[in-house]
Structure formats: structure tokens, C-alpha cells
């Protein structure tokens, strides 16, 4: 059985412990805009990440999992008339990257525990940023997506 479902729950629990309650944290993309949001955007097991032992005769005992977590910041345009378009984009980007940095710092800390029993220490293997307009209000959204990779021992 895959370890991904337990890892998803563990990541959500970790995020809820790391961030203040005004940060919206969900299992998938949110349906409403909030100033700061974090959500799990996708999960996968990379192809051939865990070849079976014995020439395919037995299932691998380790599973490599990749879980995308998106840190999203929305800066309203009409509600902030004192902000220029560049300032709104910069504020959205700075805030999204600051949320990402908190998780990265947690993973780098020697005192951080594995996400689930049998899981090795997680690490962030990829990040990407996307900045785009937020509909009709001249606001901006910045999404920073981090791919968290971990290896879990499957019993």
C-alpha cells in the first residue's frame, strides 16, 4: 500500500502547526481567494524511482513520493490604491517566498522529525514561481510551488 495518503495528512498537520491560523491550508486548490494560502497541488510516485528487487520478482520495499505544495499570496489592487502594479507584484512574491522559506527552514532543522514512521527526512527538490493577475480587481497572485520528496519504507 502506498505511503502517500499518510504523507499528505502529515504535511497538512505540519503546515497547520508551522503557520498562523490566518493562513488558509487545504488539501487542494482553494475555491475562494485569501491573502495567504497553502495547499497540496499534486502527488506522484516518479516512474522507476523504486525498481523491484530480484528482477521484478518482488515489490520494492521503499517508495519515493513527490508532493507539490503551493504557497500562494493574493494582494488586492482596488483595495490598495496606494500600491503600484509593481509594488503589488513584489509584495505578493515576497510573501509567498517567505511562507516557502518557513517550510524550508523547518526541513533543514536538525530537530525536525520524519513526516511519518518509516519515512526518511523530506527535502525540497524543485521550486517554481508563477505571478499572474487576480481577475477584475487589478490585484496580483503569486504561487510558489515546492516539490517535497521523501522515501518511505513500505511494510
PDB file of C-alpha atoms in Angstrom:
ATOM      1  CA  UNK A   1       0.000   0.000   0.000  1.00  0.00           C
ATOM      2  CA  UNK A   2       1.278   3.458  -0.880  1.00  0.00           C
ATOM      3  CA  UNK A   3       2.513   5.799   1.835  1.00  0.00           C
ATOM      4  CA  UNK A   4       1.222   8.914   0.025  1.00  0.00           C
ATOM      5  CA  UNK A   5      -2.128   9.222   1.869  1.00  0.00           C
ATOM      6  CA  UNK A   6      -0.382   9.267   5.256  1.00  0.00           C
ATOM      7  CA  UNK A   7       2.236  11.711   3.962  1.00  0.00           C
ATOM      8  CA  UNK A   8      -0.466  14.102   2.733  1.00  0.00           C
ATOM      9  CA  UNK A   9      -2.111  14.113   6.167  1.00  0.00           C
ATOM     10  CA  UNK A  10       1.272  14.565   7.861  1.00  0.00           C
ATOM     11  CA  UNK A  11       2.168  17.508   5.607  1.00  0.00           C
ATOM     12  CA  UNK A  12      -1.177  19.226   6.257  1.00  0.00           C
ATOM     13  CA  UNK A  13      -0.699  18.706  10.024  1.00  0.00           C
ATOM     14  CA  UNK A  14       2.857  20.077   9.794  1.00  0.00           C
ATOM     15  CA  UNK A  15       1.699  23.140   7.835  1.00  0.00           C
ATOM     16  CA  UNK A  16      -1.091  23.833  10.335  1.00  0.00           C
ATOM     17  CA  UNK A  17       1.496  23.741  13.125  1.00  0.00           C
ATOM     18  CA  UNK A  18       4.022  25.984  11.332  1.00  0.00           C
ATOM     19  CA  UNK A  19       1.752  28.767  10.105  1.00  0.00           C
ATOM     20  CA  UNK A  20      -0.648  31.111  11.908  1.00  0.00           C
ATOM     21  CA  UNK A  21      -4.367  30.494  11.730  1.00  0.00           C
ATOM     22  CA  UNK A  22      -4.933  33.302   9.213  1.00  0.00           C
ATOM     23  CA  UNK A  23      -3.163  31.209   6.544  1.00  0.00           C
ATOM     24  CA  UNK A  24      -5.740  29.082   4.684  1.00  0.00           C
ATOM     25  CA  UNK A  25      -4.422  25.492   4.404  1.00  0.00           C
ATOM     26  CA  UNK A  26      -6.257  22.946   2.224  1.00  0.00           C
ATOM     27  CA  UNK A  27      -5.821  19.563   0.527  1.00  0.00           C
ATOM     28  CA  UNK A  28      -6.379  21.074  -2.902  1.00  0.00           C
ATOM     29  CA  UNK A  29      -6.610  24.426  -4.646  1.00  0.00           C
ATOM     30  CA  UNK A  30      -8.898  26.739  -2.668  1.00  0.00           C
ATOM     31  CA  UNK A  31     -12.179  27.921  -4.117  1.00  0.00           C
ATOM     32  CA  UNK A  32     -12.010  31.423  -2.579  1.00  0.00           C
ATOM     33  CA  UNK A  33      -9.222  33.994  -2.604  1.00  0.00           C
ATOM     34  CA  UNK A  34      -7.458  34.600   0.680  1.00  0.00           C
ATOM     35  CA  UNK A  35      -4.411  36.771   1.281  1.00  0.00           C
ATOM     36  CA  UNK A  36      -2.245  33.777   2.203  1.00  0.00           C
ATOM     37  CA  UNK A  37      -2.994  30.195   1.178  1.00  0.00           C
ATOM     38  CA  UNK A  38      -1.099  26.916   1.209  1.00  0.00           C
ATOM     39  CA  UNK A  39      -2.406  23.785  -0.492  1.00  0.00           C
ATOM     40  CA  UNK A  40      -1.320  20.371  -1.742  1.00  0.00           C
ATOM     41  CA  UNK A  41      -1.342  20.672  -5.511  1.00  0.00           C
ATOM     42  CA  UNK A  42      -0.430  17.149  -6.569  1.00  0.00           C
ATOM     43  CA  UNK A  43       1.185  13.865  -5.560  1.00  0.00           C
ATOM     44  CA  UNK A  44       3.055  11.278  -7.557  1.00  0.00           C
ATOM     45  CA  UNK A  45       5.489   8.404  -7.471  1.00  0.00           C
ATOM     46  CA  UNK A  46       8.228   9.006 -10.064  1.00  0.00           C
ATOM     47  CA  UNK A  47       8.486   6.335 -12.760  1.00  0.00           C
ATOM     48  CA  UNK A  48      11.242   3.825 -11.998  1.00  0.00           C
ATOM     49  CA  UNK A  49      12.066   5.576  -8.735  1.00  0.00           C
ATOM     50  CA  UNK A  50      11.854   2.290  -6.876  1.00  0.00           C
ATOM     51  CA  UNK A  51      12.806  -0.689  -9.012  1.00  0.00           C
ATOM     52  CA  UNK A  52      11.743  -4.019  -7.586  1.00  0.00           C
ATOM     53  CA  UNK A  53      14.317  -6.346  -6.144  1.00  0.00           C
ATOM     54  CA  UNK A  54      15.170  -9.685  -7.693  1.00  0.00           C
ATOM     55  CA  UNK A  55      14.498  -8.769 -11.317  1.00  0.00           C
ATOM     56  CA  UNK A  56      10.862  -7.873 -10.744  1.00  0.00           C
ATOM     57  CA  UNK A  57      10.041 -10.888  -8.601  1.00  0.00           C
ATOM     58  CA  UNK A  58       9.296  -8.789  -5.509  1.00  0.00           C
ATOM     59  CA  UNK A  59       7.837  -5.403  -4.832  1.00  0.00           C
ATOM     60  CA  UNK A  60      10.183  -2.630  -3.752  1.00  0.00           C
ATOM     61  CA  UNK A  61      10.251  -2.010  -0.010  1.00  0.00           C
ATOM     62  CA  UNK A  62      10.869   1.729  -0.432  1.00  0.00           C
ATOM     63  CA  UNK A  63       8.578   4.233  -2.115  1.00  0.00           C
ATOM     64  CA  UNK A  64       9.767   7.619  -3.354  1.00  0.00           C
ATOM     65  CA  UNK A  65       6.964  10.165  -3.146  1.00  0.00           C
ATOM     66  CA  UNK A  66       6.749  13.664  -4.567  1.00  0.00           C
ATOM     67  CA  UNK A  67       4.145  16.020  -3.140  1.00  0.00           C
ATOM     68  CA  UNK A  68       3.651  19.513  -4.567  1.00  0.00           C
ATOM     69  CA  UNK A  69       2.804  22.184  -2.008  1.00  0.00           C
ATOM     70  CA  UNK A  70       1.804  25.619  -3.299  1.00  0.00           C
ATOM     71  CA  UNK A  71       2.340  28.766  -1.254  1.00  0.00           C
ATOM     72  CA  UNK A  72       0.021  31.421  -2.632  1.00  0.00           C
ATOM     73  CA  UNK A  73      -0.312  35.108  -1.827  1.00  0.00           C
ATOM     74  CA  UNK A  74      -3.003  37.459  -3.105  1.00  0.00           C
ATOM     75  CA  UNK A  75      -2.559  41.246  -2.996  1.00  0.00           C
ATOM     76  CA  UNK A  76      -5.714  43.186  -3.837  1.00  0.00           C
ATOM     77  CA  UNK A  77      -5.433  46.001  -6.325  1.00  0.00           C
ATOM     78  CA  UNK A  78      -8.548  48.146  -5.894  1.00  0.00           C
ATOM     79  CA  UNK A  79      -8.430  47.738  -2.113  1.00  0.00           C
ATOM     80  CA  UNK A  80      -4.842  49.075  -2.106  1.00  0.00           C
ATOM     81  CA  UNK A  81      -4.905  52.128  -4.401  1.00  0.00           C
ATOM     82  CA  UNK A  82      -1.610  53.351  -2.902  1.00  0.00           C
ATOM     83  CA  UNK A  83       0.185  50.323  -4.390  1.00  0.00           C
ATOM     84  CA  UNK A  84       1.556  50.445  -7.895  1.00  0.00           C
ATOM     85  CA  UNK A  85       1.271  47.342 -10.044  1.00  0.00           C
ATOM     86  CA  UNK A  86       4.981  46.605  -9.473  1.00  0.00           C
ATOM     87  CA  UNK A  87       4.601  47.023  -5.702  1.00  0.00           C
ATOM     88  CA  UNK A  88       1.611  44.655  -5.631  1.00  0.00           C
ATOM     89  CA  UNK A  89       3.516  42.019  -7.622  1.00  0.00           C
ATOM     90  CA  UNK A  90       6.585  42.383  -5.395  1.00  0.00           C
ATOM     91  CA  UNK A  91       4.517  42.158  -2.185  1.00  0.00           C
ATOM     92  CA  UNK A  92       2.745  39.012  -3.448  1.00  0.00           C
ATOM     93  CA  UNK A  93       6.061  37.427  -4.443  1.00  0.00           C
ATOM     94  CA  UNK A  94       7.859  38.363  -1.204  1.00  0.00           C
ATOM     95  CA  UNK A  95       5.037  36.973   0.941  1.00  0.00           C
ATOM     96  CA  UNK A  96       4.764  33.671  -0.977  1.00  0.00           C
ATOM     97  CA  UNK A  97       8.541  33.134  -0.808  1.00  0.00           C
ATOM     98  CA  UNK A  98       8.564  33.968   2.930  1.00  0.00           C
ATOM     99  CA  UNK A  99       5.986  31.215   3.543  1.00  0.00           C
ATOM    100  CA  UNK A 100       8.113  28.803   1.484  1.00  0.00           C
ATOM    101  CA  UNK A 101      11.219  29.778   3.487  1.00  0.00           C
ATOM    102  CA  UNK A 102       9.500  28.797   6.753  1.00  0.00           C
ATOM    103  CA  UNK A 103       8.940  25.247   5.486  1.00  0.00           C
ATOM    104  CA  UNK A 104      12.455  25.026   4.017  1.00  0.00           C
ATOM    105  CA  UNK A 105      13.930  26.175   7.359  1.00  0.00           C
ATOM    106  CA  UNK A 106      11.862  23.550   9.180  1.00  0.00           C
ATOM    107  CA  UNK A 107      13.151  20.758   6.926  1.00  0.00           C
ATOM    108  CA  UNK A 108      16.750  21.967   7.369  1.00  0.00           C
ATOM    109  CA  UNK A 109      16.477  21.983  11.163  1.00  0.00           C
ATOM    110  CA  UNK A 110      18.280  19.054  12.805  1.00  0.00           C
ATOM    111  CA  UNK A 111      15.406  18.750  15.274  1.00  0.00           C
ATOM    112  CA  UNK A 112      12.688  18.168  12.627  1.00  0.00           C
ATOM    113  CA  UNK A 113      11.248  14.662  12.712  1.00  0.00           C
ATOM    114  CA  UNK A 114      10.306  12.492   9.721  1.00  0.00           C
ATOM    115  CA  UNK A 115       6.795  13.135   8.422  1.00  0.00           C
ATOM    116  CA  UNK A 116       5.552   9.601   9.147  1.00  0.00           C
ATOM    117  CA  UNK A 117       7.001   6.473  10.771  1.00  0.00           C
ATOM    118  CA  UNK A 118       9.243   4.740   8.252  1.00  0.00           C
ATOM    119  CA  UNK A 119       9.788   7.917   6.228  1.00  0.00           C
ATOM    120  CA  UNK A 120      13.219   9.381   5.714  1.00  0.00           C
ATOM    121  CA  UNK A 121      13.839  13.092   6.087  1.00  0.00           C
ATOM    122  CA  UNK A 122      11.945  15.059   3.443  1.00  0.00           C
ATOM    123  CA  UNK A 123      13.686  17.528   1.175  1.00  0.00           C
ATOM    124  CA  UNK A 124      12.556  20.069  -1.388  1.00  0.00           C
ATOM    125  CA  UNK A 125      13.731  19.017  -4.834  1.00  0.00           C
ATOM    126  CA  UNK A 126      12.137  21.658  -7.050  1.00  0.00           C
ATOM    127  CA  UNK A 127      10.518  25.080  -6.817  1.00  0.00           C
ATOM    128  CA  UNK A 128       8.768  27.278  -9.334  1.00  0.00           C
ATOM    129  CA  UNK A 129       7.115  30.682  -9.177  1.00  0.00           C
ATOM    130  CA  UNK A 130       4.137  31.975 -11.121  1.00  0.00           C
ATOM    131  CA  UNK A 131       2.783  35.533 -10.853  1.00  0.00           C
ATOM    132  CA  UNK A 132      -0.498  36.417 -12.533  1.00  0.00           C
ATOM    133  CA  UNK A 133      -3.324  38.977 -12.358  1.00  0.00           C
ATOM    134  CA  UNK A 134      -6.200  38.248  -9.982  1.00  0.00           C
ATOM    135  CA  UNK A 135      -9.281  38.817 -12.064  1.00  0.00           C
ATOM    136  CA  UNK A 136     -11.012  42.170 -12.283  1.00  0.00           C
ATOM    137  CA  UNK A 137      -9.686  43.993  -9.212  1.00  0.00           C
ATOM    138  CA  UNK A 138      -6.182  44.769 -10.523  1.00  0.00           C
ATOM    139  CA  UNK A 139      -4.717  42.562  -7.811  1.00  0.00           C
ATOM    140  CA  UNK A 140      -1.932  40.019  -8.171  1.00  0.00           C
ATOM    141  CA  UNK A 141      -1.377  36.414  -7.109  1.00  0.00           C
ATOM    142  CA  UNK A 142       2.000  34.768  -6.665  1.00  0.00           C
ATOM    143  CA  UNK A 143       2.218  30.979  -6.396  1.00  0.00           C
ATOM    144  CA  UNK A 144       5.434  29.331  -5.277  1.00  0.00           C
ATOM    145  CA  UNK A 145       5.193  25.562  -5.742  1.00  0.00           C
ATOM    146  CA  UNK A 146       7.661  23.361  -3.889  1.00  0.00           C
ATOM    147  CA  UNK A 147       8.060  19.660  -4.593  1.00  0.00           C
ATOM    148  CA  UNK A 148       8.652  17.768  -1.349  1.00  0.00           C
ATOM    149  CA  UNK A 149      10.374  14.438  -1.903  1.00  0.00           C
ATOM    150  CA  UNK A 150      10.650  11.690   0.669  1.00  0.00           C
ATOM    151  CA  UNK A 151      11.360   7.990   0.731  1.00  0.00           C
ATOM    152  CA  UNK A 152       9.104   5.787   2.837  1.00  0.00           C
ATOM    153  CA  UNK A 153       9.648   2.189   3.913  1.00  0.00           C
ATOM    154  CA  UNK A 154       6.567   0.206   2.871  1.00  0.00           C
ATOM    155  CA  UNK A 155       5.804  -2.614   5.343  1.00  0.00           C
TER     156      UNK A 155
END
